[in-house]
């Protein structure tokens, strides 16, 4: 990270990164908790996850507000502008991850009333763990401006897609039976 002559500019960029890190941490926890609620059929935990999503949403609004302020008042150039725009995009993606976790939690309430499918719990937990690690690694790549690490995470996305497809096929087979 480049140091600027105006310390408050560095502080604002740091605050933006901090908000992204906080959002990422909350999304990571939301993924783990939503899968746990689903596997254990824990409706109370599911309710907590749905409520907790509001914090991720509020942080996205804060990122947007701070990014617009930085652009309007600091007129960042080159790398700084890329950082601010990246933070805007990343916050939107993390917010969507939080929404996915919330949607899993909402499905838990419905699935409690259905017959249990034995078998996919371990695969579901493994896929959720990999997604959590990918999210953490992605945020690390952003903070460290590590292009190689970001590319490595992108390559691992294929593995998660394969896990998802295998689970989908398993559920489809169960429904057909």
Tab-separated table of N, CA and C in Angstrom:
chain	number	residue	atom	x	y	z
A	1	UNK	N	0.847	-1.180	0.000
A	1	UNK	CA	0.000	0.000	0.000
A	1	UNK	C	0.888	1.237	0.000
A	2	UNK	N	0.601	2.175	-0.871
A	2	UNK	CA	1.361	3.415	-1.001
A	2	UNK	C	0.958	4.372	0.119
A	3	UNK	N	1.938	5.040	0.720
A	3	UNK	CA	1.622	6.050	1.728
A	3	UNK	C	1.444	7.386	1.026
A	4	UNK	N	0.423	8.110	1.441
A	4	UNK	CA	0.109	9.398	0.834
A	4	UNK	C	0.552	10.523	1.751
A	5	UNK	N	0.686	11.701	1.159
A	5	UNK	CA	1.107	12.856	1.957
A	5	UNK	C	-0.012	13.287	2.907
A	6	UNK	N	-1.238	13.019	2.551
A	6	UNK	CA	-2.362	13.335	3.418
A	6	UNK	C	-2.716	12.069	4.192
A	7	UNK	N	-2.409	12.070	5.497
A	7	UNK	CA	-2.606	10.879	6.324
A	7	UNK	C	-4.073	10.449	6.371
A	8	UNK	N	-4.979	11.397	6.323
A	8	UNK	CA	-6.408	11.044	6.404
A	8	UNK	C	-6.838	10.213	5.187
A	9	UNK	N	-6.168	10.411	4.045
A	9	UNK	CA	-6.469	9.594	2.863
A	9	UNK	C	-6.080	8.144	3.143
A	10	UNK	N	-4.889	7.929	3.702
A	10	UNK	CA	-4.468	6.575	4.073
A	10	UNK	C	-5.432	5.967	5.083
A	11	UNK	N	-5.877	6.790	6.034
A	11	UNK	CA	-6.815	6.308	7.049
A	11	UNK	C	-8.133	5.871	6.404
A	12	UNK	N	-8.608	6.628	5.428
A	12	UNK	CA	-9.867	6.287	4.760
A	12	UNK	C	-9.729	4.996	3.947
A	13	UNK	N	-8.623	4.841	3.244
A	13	UNK	CA	-8.380	3.603	2.488
A	13	UNK	C	-8.277	2.427	3.461
A	14	UNK	N	-7.602	2.649	4.579
A	14	UNK	CA	-7.499	1.613	5.610
A	14	UNK	C	-8.856	1.251	6.186
A	15	UNK	N	-9.688	2.255	6.404
A	15	UNK	CA	-11.039	2.010	6.918
A	15	UNK	C	-11.858	1.200	5.917
A	16	UNK	N	-11.689	1.514	4.646
A	16	UNK	CA	-12.396	0.783	3.594
A	16	UNK	C	-11.978	-0.689	3.613
A	17	UNK	N	-10.689	-0.931	3.699
A	17	UNK	CA	-10.181	-2.312	3.775
A	17	UNK	C	-10.686	-3.011	5.039
A	18	UNK	N	-10.740	-2.267	6.133
A	18	UNK	CA	-11.233	-2.827	7.390
A	18	UNK	C	-12.689	-3.241	7.304
A	19	UNK	N	-13.496	-2.411	6.645
A	19	UNK	CA	-14.914	-2.753	6.456
A	19	UNK	C	-15.067	-4.010	5.607
A	20	UNK	N	-14.258	-4.107	4.573
A	20	UNK	CA	-14.288	-5.297	3.708
A	20	UNK	C	-13.887	-6.537	4.517
A	21	UNK	N	-12.850	-6.410	5.328
A	21	UNK	CA	-12.402	-7.535	6.154
A	21	UNK	C	-13.497	-7.948	7.135
A	22	UNK	N	-14.154	-6.977	7.749
A	22	UNK	CA	-15.231	-7.291	8.691
A	22	UNK	C	-16.390	-7.984	7.979
A	23	UNK	N	-16.761	-7.454	6.832
A	23	UNK	CA	-17.831	-8.093	6.048
A	23	UNK	C	-17.463	-9.528	5.703
A	24	UNK	N	-16.233	-9.720	5.250
A	24	UNK	CA	-15.779	-11.058	4.868
A	24	UNK	C	-15.820	-12.022	6.034
A	25	UNK	N	-15.384	-11.552	7.197
A	25	UNK	CA	-15.419	-12.392	8.389
A	25	UNK	C	-16.838	-12.787	8.756
A	26	UNK	N	-17.744	-11.823	8.686
A	26	UNK	CA	-19.145	-12.122	9.002
A	26	UNK	C	-19.752	-13.089	7.985
A	27	UNK	N	-19.414	-12.917	6.721
A	27	UNK	CA	-19.934	-13.817	5.686
A	27	UNK	C	-19.381	-15.229	5.872
A	28	UNK	N	-18.122	-15.311	6.230
A	28	UNK	CA	-17.491	-16.610	6.470
A	28	UNK	C	-18.205	-17.346	7.608
A	29	UNK	N	-18.480	-16.637	8.680
A	29	UNK	CA	-19.196	-17.217	9.815
A	29	UNK	C	-20.622	-17.594	9.403
A	30	UNK	N	-21.260	-16.742	8.624
A	30	UNK	CA	-22.635	-17.011	8.192
A	30	UNK	C	-22.722	-18.291	7.362
A	31	UNK	N	-21.738	-18.507	6.505
A	31	UNK	CA	-21.717	-19.739	5.699
A	31	UNK	C	-21.645	-20.954	6.624
A	32	UNK	N	-20.700	-20.942	7.544
A	32	UNK	CA	-20.509	-22.078	8.454
A	32	UNK	C	-21.752	-22.319	9.295
A	33	UNK	N	-22.307	-21.256	9.836
A	33	UNK	CA	-23.474	-21.405	10.706
A	33	UNK	C	-24.706	-21.850	9.927
A	34	UNK	N	-24.873	-21.357	8.701
A	34	UNK	CA	-26.065	-21.741	7.935
A	34	UNK	C	-26.031	-23.212	7.555
A	35	UNK	N	-24.861	-23.701	7.187
A	35	UNK	CA	-24.745	-25.128	6.861
A	35	UNK	C	-24.930	-25.961	8.122
A	36	UNK	N	-24.386	-25.481	9.232
A	36	UNK	CA	-24.563	-26.191	10.499
A	36	UNK	C	-26.055	-26.252	10.861
A	37	UNK	N	-26.748	-25.136	10.735
A	37	UNK	CA	-28.187	-25.112	11.029
A	37	UNK	C	-28.940	-26.071	10.112
A	38	UNK	N	-28.563	-26.097	8.853
A	38	UNK	CA	-29.231	-26.970	7.891
A	38	UNK	C	-29.003	-28.438	8.239
A	39	UNK	N	-27.766	-28.806	8.486
A	39	UNK	CA	-27.431	-30.202	8.772
A	39	UNK	C	-28.061	-30.654	10.089
A	40	UNK	N	-28.029	-29.784	11.100
A	40	UNK	CA	-28.582	-30.156	12.404
A	40	UNK	C	-30.082	-29.881	12.504
A	41	UNK	N	-30.620	-29.208	11.461
A	41	UNK	CA	-32.040	-28.832	11.441
A	41	UNK	C	-32.388	-27.961	12.646
A	42	UNK	N	-31.543	-26.983	12.880
A	42	UNK	CA	-31.643	-26.100	14.029
A	42	UNK	C	-32.327	-24.796	13.607
A	43	UNK	N	-33.615	-24.696	13.867
A	43	UNK	CA	-34.375	-23.525	13.415
A	43	UNK	C	-34.036	-22.268	14.218
A	44	UNK	N	-33.638	-22.429	15.483
A	44	UNK	CA	-33.258	-21.253	16.281
A	44	UNK	C	-31.978	-20.624	15.728
A	45	UNK	N	-31.013	-21.454	15.402
A	45	UNK	CA	-29.787	-20.960	14.790
A	45	UNK	C	-30.104	-20.316	13.440
A	46	UNK	N	-30.994	-20.919	12.695
A	46	UNK	CA	-31.390	-20.371	11.394
A	46	UNK	C	-31.966	-18.960	11.548
A	47	UNK	N	-32.780	-18.762	12.577
A	47	UNK	CA	-33.355	-17.428	12.825
A	47	UNK	C	-32.263	-16.412	13.133
A	48	UNK	N	-31.261	-16.831	13.915
A	48	UNK	CA	-30.147	-15.935	14.248
A	48	UNK	C	-29.380	-15.521	12.989
A	49	UNK	N	-29.191	-16.460	12.085
A	49	UNK	CA	-28.449	-16.183	10.853
A	49	UNK	C	-29.207	-15.172	9.998
A	50	UNK	N	-30.509	-15.355	9.908
A	50	UNK	CA	-31.334	-14.429	9.123
A	50	UNK	C	-31.214	-13.023	9.701
A	51	UNK	N	-31.285	-12.905	11.013
A	51	UNK	CA	-31.157	-11.586	11.659
A	51	UNK	C	-29.762	-10.992	11.465
A	52	UNK	N	-28.735	-11.848	11.575
A	52	UNK	CA	-27.348	-11.372	11.488
A	52	UNK	C	-26.997	-10.825	10.107
A	53	UNK	N	-27.748	-11.224	9.090
A	53	UNK	CA	-27.467	-10.739	7.738
A	53	UNK	C	-27.618	-9.220	7.637
A	54	UNK	N	-28.427	-8.644	8.498
A	54	UNK	CA	-28.623	-7.187	8.469
A	54	UNK	C	-27.298	-6.452	8.703
A	55	UNK	N	-26.408	-7.030	9.506
A	55	UNK	CA	-25.113	-6.384	9.771
A	55	UNK	C	-24.252	-6.355	8.512
A	56	UNK	N	-24.274	-7.444	7.754
A	56	UNK	CA	-23.520	-7.481	6.490
A	56	UNK	C	-24.089	-6.443	5.528
A	57	UNK	N	-25.411	-6.358	5.469
A	57	UNK	CA	-26.060	-5.370	4.604
A	57	UNK	C	-25.676	-3.947	5.004
A	58	UNK	N	-25.653	-3.686	6.321
A	58	UNK	CA	-25.294	-2.351	6.811
A	58	UNK	C	-23.840	-2.013	6.482
A	59	UNK	N	-22.968	-3.005	6.567
A	59	UNK	CA	-21.564	-2.764	6.224
A	59	UNK	C	-21.404	-2.449	4.742
A	60	UNK	N	-22.189	-3.094	3.894
A	60	UNK	CA	-22.121	-2.772	2.465
A	60	UNK	C	-22.507	-1.311	2.230
A	61	UNK	N	-23.526	-0.857	2.911
A	61	UNK	CA	-23.949	0.547	2.792
A	61	UNK	C	-22.815	1.461	3.260
A	62	UNK	N	-22.145	1.079	4.338
A	62	UNK	CA	-21.032	1.875	4.855
A	62	UNK	C	-19.863	1.907	3.857
A	63	UNK	N	-19.569	0.774	3.233
A	63	UNK	CA	-18.511	0.729	2.211
A	63	UNK	C	-18.877	1.660	1.058
A	64	UNK	N	-20.114	1.567	0.599
A	64	UNK	CA	-20.574	2.429	-0.499
A	64	UNK	C	-20.409	3.908	-0.132
A	65	UNK	N	-20.856	4.254	1.080
A	65	UNK	CA	-20.786	5.646	1.525
A	65	UNK	C	-19.336	6.134	1.573
A	66	UNK	N	-18.467	5.325	2.159
A	66	UNK	CA	-17.060	5.724	2.286
A	66	UNK	C	-16.380	5.780	0.919
A	67	UNK	N	-16.674	4.836	0.059
A	67	UNK	CA	-16.061	4.833	-1.279
A	67	UNK	C	-16.468	6.076	-2.069
A	68	UNK	N	-17.736	6.418	-2.005
A	68	UNK	CA	-18.214	7.614	-2.715
A	68	UNK	C	-17.542	8.858	-2.132
A	69	UNK	N	-17.408	8.901	-0.817
A	69	UNK	CA	-16.739	10.041	-0.166
A	69	UNK	C	-15.290	10.148	-0.643
A	70	UNK	N	-14.593	9.017	-0.676
A	70	UNK	CA	-13.190	9.030	-1.109
A	70	UNK	C	-13.086	9.505	-2.556
A	71	UNK	N	-13.940	8.998	-3.414
A	71	UNK	CA	-13.899	9.393	-4.826
A	71	UNK	C	-14.213	10.875	-4.975
A	72	UNK	N	-15.232	11.340	-4.257
A	72	UNK	CA	-15.654	12.740	-4.386
A	72	UNK	C	-14.640	13.719	-3.807
A	73	UNK	N	-14.072	13.380	-2.652
A	73	UNK	CA	-13.196	14.342	-1.981
A	73	UNK	C	-11.719	14.183	-2.305
A	74	UNK	N	-11.299	12.959	-2.651
A	74	UNK	CA	-9.872	12.701	-2.848
A	74	UNK	C	-9.485	12.553	-4.317
A	75	UNK	N	-10.453	12.315	-5.176
A	75	UNK	CA	-10.187	12.093	-6.601
A	75	UNK	C	-9.004	11.140	-6.803
A	76	UNK	N	-9.129	9.915	-6.284
A	76	UNK	CA	-7.995	8.982	-6.372
A	76	UNK	C	-7.640	8.647	-7.815
A	77	UNK	N	-6.389	8.335	-8.008
A	77	UNK	CA	-5.889	7.995	-9.338
A	77	UNK	C	-5.310	6.584	-9.308
A	78	UNK	N	-5.221	5.963	-10.447
A	78	UNK	CA	-4.539	4.680	-10.687
A	78	UNK	C	-4.843	3.629	-9.634
A	79	UNK	N	-3.813	3.208	-8.888
A	79	UNK	CA	-3.958	2.117	-7.926
A	79	UNK	C	-4.991	2.434	-6.851
A	80	UNK	N	-5.012	3.670	-6.394
A	80	UNK	CA	-5.971	4.042	-5.351
A	80	UNK	C	-7.406	3.925	-5.864
A	81	UNK	N	-7.629	4.380	-7.078
A	81	UNK	CA	-8.966	4.283	-7.662
A	81	UNK	C	-9.357	2.814	-7.849
A	82	UNK	N	-8.406	2.006	-8.304
A	82	UNK	CA	-8.678	0.565	-8.448
A	82	UNK	C	-9.039	-0.056	-7.104
A	83	UNK	N	-8.343	0.338	-6.042
A	83	UNK	CA	-8.647	-0.182	-4.709
A	83	UNK	C	-10.064	0.186	-4.278
A	84	UNK	N	-10.437	1.426	-4.505
A	84	UNK	CA	-11.770	1.885	-4.102
A	84	UNK	C	-12.854	1.172	-4.909
A	85	UNK	N	-12.660	1.095	-6.214
A	85	UNK	CA	-13.639	0.408	-7.072
A	85	UNK	C	-13.700	-1.081	-6.725
A	86	UNK	N	-12.555	-1.681	-6.459
A	86	UNK	CA	-12.528	-3.095	-6.053
A	86	UNK	C	-13.295	-3.292	-4.758
A	87	UNK	N	-13.113	-2.397	-3.808
A	87	UNK	CA	-13.830	-2.494	-2.531
A	87	UNK	C	-15.339	-2.429	-2.759
A	88	UNK	N	-15.763	-1.556	-3.659
A	88	UNK	CA	-17.195	-1.468	-3.976
A	88	UNK	C	-17.716	-2.790	-4.537
A	89	UNK	N	-16.986	-3.340	-5.481
A	89	UNK	CA	-17.414	-4.597	-6.099
A	89	UNK	C	-17.367	-5.751	-5.095
A	90	UNK	N	-16.303	-5.823	-4.334
A	90	UNK	CA	-16.147	-6.904	-3.366
A	90	UNK	C	-17.248	-6.843	-2.312
A	91	UNK	N	-17.577	-5.650	-1.855
A	91	UNK	CA	-18.619	-5.541	-0.828
A	91	UNK	C	-19.956	-6.045	-1.367
A	92	UNK	N	-20.234	-5.781	-2.625
A	92	UNK	CA	-21.470	-6.288	-3.226
A	92	UNK	C	-21.483	-7.806	-3.298
A	93	UNK	N	-20.341	-8.383	-3.611
A	93	UNK	CA	-20.244	-9.847	-3.695
A	93	UNK	C	-20.362	-10.467	-2.303
A	94	UNK	N	-19.700	-9.871	-1.326
A	94	UNK	CA	-19.795	-10.402	0.043
A	94	UNK	C	-21.227	-10.287	0.553
A	95	UNK	N	-21.882	-9.199	0.235
A	95	UNK	CA	-23.283	-9.039	0.651
A	95	UNK	C	-24.127	-10.159	0.057
A	96	UNK	N	-23.853	-10.512	-1.186
A	96	UNK	CA	-24.594	-11.597	-1.834
A	96	UNK	C	-24.286	-12.941	-1.167
A	97	UNK	N	-23.038	-13.141	-0.740
A	97	UNK	CA	-22.683	-14.357	-0.005
A	97	UNK	C	-23.492	-14.419	1.293
A	98	UNK	N	-23.589	-13.292	1.970
A	98	UNK	CA	-24.415	-13.232	3.180
A	98	UNK	C	-25.862	-13.581	2.886
A	99	UNK	N	-26.367	-13.102	1.758
A	99	UNK	CA	-27.742	-13.435	1.353
A	99	UNK	C	-27.886	-14.927	1.085
A	100	UNK	N	-26.868	-15.536	0.479
A	100	UNK	CA	-26.920	-16.988	0.244
A	100	UNK	C	-26.988	-17.744	1.568
A	101	UNK	N	-26.170	-17.321	2.528
A	101	UNK	CA	-26.198	-17.962	3.851
A	101	UNK	C	-27.565	-17.777	4.492
A	102	UNK	N	-28.115	-16.577	4.367
A	102	UNK	CA	-29.450	-16.309	4.914
A	102	UNK	C	-30.492	-17.203	4.242
A	103	UNK	N	-30.382	-17.383	2.928
A	103	UNK	CA	-31.338	-18.227	2.209
A	103	UNK	C	-31.225	-19.695	2.622
A	104	UNK	N	-30.001	-20.151	2.877
A	104	UNK	CA	-29.819	-21.521	3.386
A	104	UNK	C	-30.534	-21.644	4.732
A	105	UNK	N	-30.341	-20.638	5.578
A	105	UNK	CA	-30.994	-20.657	6.894
A	105	UNK	C	-32.516	-20.668	6.748
A	106	UNK	N	-33.039	-19.891	5.816
A	106	UNK	CA	-34.486	-19.880	5.599
A	106	UNK	C	-34.984	-21.244	5.135
A	107	UNK	N	-34.199	-21.928	4.315
A	107	UNK	CA	-34.583	-23.266	3.837
A	107	UNK	C	-34.589	-24.274	4.977
A	108	UNK	N	-33.766	-24.031	5.989
A	108	UNK	CA	-33.712	-24.916	7.147
A	108	UNK	C	-35.095	-25.024	7.786
A	109	UNK	N	-35.772	-23.899	7.898
A	109	UNK	CA	-37.111	-23.886	8.502
A	109	UNK	C	-38.073	-24.789	7.724
A	110	UNK	N	-37.919	-24.835	6.421
A	110	UNK	CA	-38.785	-25.656	5.570
A	110	UNK	C	-38.369	-27.122	5.636
A	111	UNK	N	-37.060	-27.364	5.586
A	111	UNK	CA	-36.555	-28.734	5.539
A	111	UNK	C	-36.776	-29.508	6.837
A	112	UNK	N	-36.953	-28.797	7.943
A	112	UNK	CA	-37.217	-29.462	9.223
A	112	UNK	C	-38.471	-30.327	9.126
A	113	UNK	N	-39.398	-29.892	8.313
A	113	UNK	CA	-40.671	-30.596	8.183
A	113	UNK	C	-40.600	-31.785	7.227
A	114	UNK	N	-39.495	-31.968	6.546
A	114	UNK	CA	-39.366	-33.037	5.559
A	114	UNK	C	-38.528	-34.186	6.110
A	115	UNK	N	-38.620	-35.289	5.427
A	115	UNK	CA	-37.855	-36.477	5.788
A	115	UNK	C	-36.359	-36.197	5.583
A	116	UNK	N	-35.541	-36.704	6.500
A	116	UNK	CA	-34.094	-36.523	6.434
A	116	UNK	C	-33.502	-37.382	5.325
A	117	UNK	N	-32.565	-36.805	4.593
A	117	UNK	CA	-31.820	-37.548	3.578
A	117	UNK	C	-30.489	-37.908	4.213
A	118	UNK	N	-30.208	-39.179	4.322
A	118	UNK	CA	-28.941	-39.565	4.944
A	118	UNK	C	-27.828	-39.544	3.898
A	119	UNK	N	-26.680	-39.083	4.315
A	119	UNK	CA	-25.526	-39.149	3.427
A	119	UNK	C	-24.881	-37.839	3.030
A	120	UNK	N	-25.632	-36.834	2.578
A	120	UNK	CA	-24.957	-35.659	2.005
A	120	UNK	C	-24.382	-34.680	3.023
A	121	UNK	N	-24.613	-34.911	4.325
A	121	UNK	CA	-24.147	-33.953	5.330
A	121	UNK	C	-22.644	-33.687	5.240
A	122	UNK	N	-21.864	-34.747	5.150
A	122	UNK	CA	-20.407	-34.588	5.112
A	122	UNK	C	-19.967	-33.819	3.864
A	123	UNK	N	-20.570	-34.142	2.736
A	123	UNK	CA	-20.216	-33.454	1.486
A	123	UNK	C	-20.607	-31.980	1.552
A	124	UNK	N	-21.754	-31.706	2.143
A	124	UNK	CA	-22.212	-30.327	2.275
A	124	UNK	C	-21.274	-29.531	3.180
A	125	UNK	N	-20.877	-30.123	4.282
A	125	UNK	CA	-19.941	-29.449	5.197
A	125	UNK	C	-18.580	-29.231	4.525
A	126	UNK	N	-18.101	-30.230	3.780
A	126	UNK	CA	-16.812	-30.110	3.081
A	126	UNK	C	-16.865	-28.963	2.064
A	127	UNK	N	-17.966	-28.889	1.310
A	127	UNK	CA	-18.103	-27.825	0.327
A	127	UNK	C	-18.154	-26.459	1.021
A	128	UNK	N	-18.888	-26.357	2.123
A	128	UNK	CA	-18.976	-25.089	2.859
A	128	UNK	C	-17.610	-24.679	3.400
A	129	UNK	N	-16.842	-25.638	3.924
A	129	UNK	CA	-15.490	-25.317	4.422
A	129	UNK	C	-14.610	-24.789	3.302
A	130	UNK	N	-14.680	-25.416	2.144
A	130	UNK	CA	-13.866	-24.964	1.010
A	130	UNK	C	-14.268	-23.553	0.586
A	131	UNK	N	-15.561	-23.267	0.580
A	131	UNK	CA	-16.032	-21.922	0.231
A	131	UNK	C	-15.526	-20.905	1.256
A	132	UNK	N	-15.554	-21.268	2.542
A	132	UNK	CA	-15.040	-20.375	3.582
A	132	UNK	C	-13.560	-20.074	3.356
A	133	UNK	N	-12.784	-21.103	3.093
A	133	UNK	CA	-11.345	-20.927	2.871
A	133	UNK	C	-11.108	-20.066	1.625
A	134	UNK	N	-11.888	-20.312	0.590
A	134	UNK	CA	-11.747	-19.510	-0.636
A	134	UNK	C	-12.067	-18.044	-0.369
A	135	UNK	N	-13.110	-17.794	0.420
A	135	UNK	CA	-13.464	-16.412	0.755
A	135	UNK	C	-12.320	-15.752	1.520
A	136	UNK	N	-11.789	-16.446	2.513
A	136	UNK	CA	-10.665	-15.908	3.297
A	136	UNK	C	-9.461	-15.642	2.398
A	137	UNK	N	-9.133	-16.600	1.536
A	137	UNK	CA	-7.982	-16.439	0.645
A	137	UNK	C	-8.196	-15.304	-0.353
A	138	UNK	N	-9.422	-15.139	-0.800
A	138	UNK	CA	-9.733	-14.048	-1.727
A	138	UNK	C	-9.518	-12.698	-1.062
A	139	UNK	N	-10.004	-12.574	0.164
A	139	UNK	CA	-9.824	-11.314	0.884
A	139	UNK	C	-8.355	-11.058	1.197
A	140	UNK	N	-7.629	-12.119	1.540
A	140	UNK	CA	-6.179	-11.970	1.749
A	140	UNK	C	-5.499	-11.493	0.462
A	141	UNK	N	-5.892	-12.079	-0.660
A	141	UNK	CA	-5.310	-11.677	-1.949
A	141	UNK	C	-5.594	-10.202	-2.228
A	142	UNK	N	-6.798	-9.753	-1.892
A	142	UNK	CA	-7.156	-8.345	-2.091
A	142	UNK	C	-6.298	-7.440	-1.217
A	143	UNK	N	-6.233	-7.777	0.067
A	143	UNK	CA	-5.480	-6.939	1.005
A	143	UNK	C	-3.998	-6.904	0.641
A	144	UNK	N	-3.452	-8.060	0.235
A	144	UNK	CA	-2.031	-8.159	-0.076
A	144	UNK	C	-1.723	-7.815	-1.540
A	145	UNK	N	-2.770	-7.523	-2.323
A	145	UNK	CA	-2.618	-7.271	-3.767
A	145	UNK	C	-1.828	-8.408	-4.417
A	146	UNK	N	-2.175	-9.629	-4.065
A	146	UNK	CA	-1.483	-10.832	-4.518
A	146	UNK	C	-2.257	-11.472	-5.676
A	147	UNK	N	-1.849	-11.162	-6.880
A	147	UNK	CA	-2.527	-11.645	-8.085
A	147	UNK	C	-2.437	-13.165	-8.193
A	148	UNK	N	-1.285	-13.727	-7.848
A	148	UNK	CA	-1.114	-15.188	-7.935
A	148	UNK	C	-2.083	-15.903	-6.994
A	149	UNK	N	-2.228	-15.382	-5.802
A	149	UNK	CA	-3.156	-15.998	-4.841
A	149	UNK	C	-4.595	-15.888	-5.345
A	150	UNK	N	-4.950	-14.769	-5.913
A	150	UNK	CA	-6.297	-14.589	-6.456
A	150	UNK	C	-6.553	-15.583	-7.588
A	151	UNK	N	-5.583	-15.780	-8.439
A	151	UNK	CA	-5.723	-16.732	-9.544
A	151	UNK	C	-5.849	-18.155	-9.012
A	152	UNK	N	-5.099	-18.468	-7.964
A	152	UNK	CA	-5.170	-19.806	-7.364
A	152	UNK	C	-6.578	-20.068	-6.806
A	153	UNK	N	-7.161	-19.065	-6.173
A	153	UNK	CA	-8.531	-19.201	-5.656
A	153	UNK	C	-9.508	-19.404	-6.816
A	154	UNK	N	-9.315	-18.667	-7.864
A	154	UNK	CA	-10.193	-18.795	-9.027
A	154	UNK	C	-10.141	-20.219	-9.590
A	155	UNK	N	-8.966	-20.805	-9.600
A	155	UNK	CA	-8.809	-22.174	-10.090
A	155	UNK	C	-9.543	-23.168	-9.179
A	156	UNK	N	-9.523	-22.916	-7.870
A	156	UNK	CA	-10.193	-23.805	-6.919
A	156	UNK	C	-11.707	-23.738	-7.041
A	157	UNK	N	-12.215	-22.699	-7.644
A	157	UNK	CA	-13.663	-22.575	-7.826
A	157	UNK	C	-14.215	-23.751	-8.629
A	158	UNK	N	-13.416	-24.274	-9.542
A	158	UNK	CA	-13.822	-25.437	-10.335
A	158	UNK	C	-14.129	-26.622	-9.419
A	159	UNK	N	-13.303	-26.826	-8.385
A	159	UNK	CA	-13.512	-27.924	-7.448
A	159	UNK	C	-14.838	-27.776	-6.705
A	160	UNK	N	-15.147	-26.558	-6.290
A	160	UNK	CA	-16.415	-26.319	-5.593
A	160	UNK	C	-17.582	-26.573	-6.542
A	161	UNK	N	-17.438	-26.165	-7.787
A	161	UNK	CA	-18.492	-26.442	-8.770
A	161	UNK	C	-18.726	-27.948	-8.907
A	162	UNK	N	-17.640	-28.715	-8.898
A	162	UNK	CA	-17.757	-30.177	-8.998
A	162	UNK	C	-18.463	-30.750	-7.760
A	163	UNK	N	-18.123	-30.230	-6.592
A	163	UNK	CA	-18.794	-30.677	-5.365
A	163	UNK	C	-20.289	-30.377	-5.436
A	164	UNK	N	-20.613	-29.174	-5.884
A	164	UNK	CA	-22.015	-28.771	-6.004
A	164	UNK	C	-22.753	-29.691	-6.970
A	165	UNK	N	-22.148	-29.948	-8.126
A	165	UNK	CA	-22.800	-30.810	-9.119
A	165	UNK	C	-23.028	-32.216	-8.578
A	166	UNK	N	-22.068	-32.733	-7.833
A	166	UNK	CA	-22.214	-34.071	-7.241
A	166	UNK	C	-23.355	-34.080	-6.222
A	167	UNK	N	-23.429	-33.066	-5.388
A	167	UNK	CA	-24.513	-32.979	-4.414
A	167	UNK	C	-25.866	-32.842	-5.109
A	168	UNK	N	-25.910	-32.016	-6.131
A	168	UNK	CA	-27.147	-31.813	-6.878
A	168	UNK	C	-27.631	-33.141	-7.477
A	169	UNK	N	-26.701	-33.885	-8.063
A	169	UNK	CA	-27.066	-35.187	-8.634
A	169	UNK	C	-27.592	-36.132	-7.556
A	170	UNK	N	-26.959	-36.097	-6.394
A	170	UNK	CA	-27.394	-36.954	-5.281
A	170	UNK	C	-28.813	-36.589	-4.847
A	171	UNK	N	-29.080	-35.302	-4.711
A	171	UNK	CA	-30.415	-34.874	-4.321
A	171	UNK	C	-31.449	-35.183	-5.405
A	172	UNK	N	-31.059	-35.006	-6.639
A	172	UNK	CA	-31.960	-35.307	-7.750
A	172	UNK	C	-32.319	-36.782	-7.783
A	173	UNK	N	-31.318	-37.623	-7.576
A	173	UNK	CA	-31.561	-39.081	-7.531
A	173	UNK	C	-32.516	-39.413	-6.393
A	174	UNK	N	-32.298	-38.789	-5.229
A	174	UNK	CA	-33.179	-39.029	-4.098
A	174	UNK	C	-34.615	-38.633	-4.428
A	175	UNK	N	-34.795	-37.471	-5.062
A	175	UNK	CA	-36.139	-37.010	-5.394
A	175	UNK	C	-36.812	-37.917	-6.403
A	176	UNK	N	-36.044	-38.432	-7.352
A	176	UNK	CA	-36.614	-39.319	-8.370
A	176	UNK	C	-37.068	-40.640	-7.759
A	177	UNK	N	-36.344	-41.104	-6.736
A	177	UNK	CA	-36.732	-42.346	-6.068
A	177	UNK	C	-38.003	-42.136	-5.288
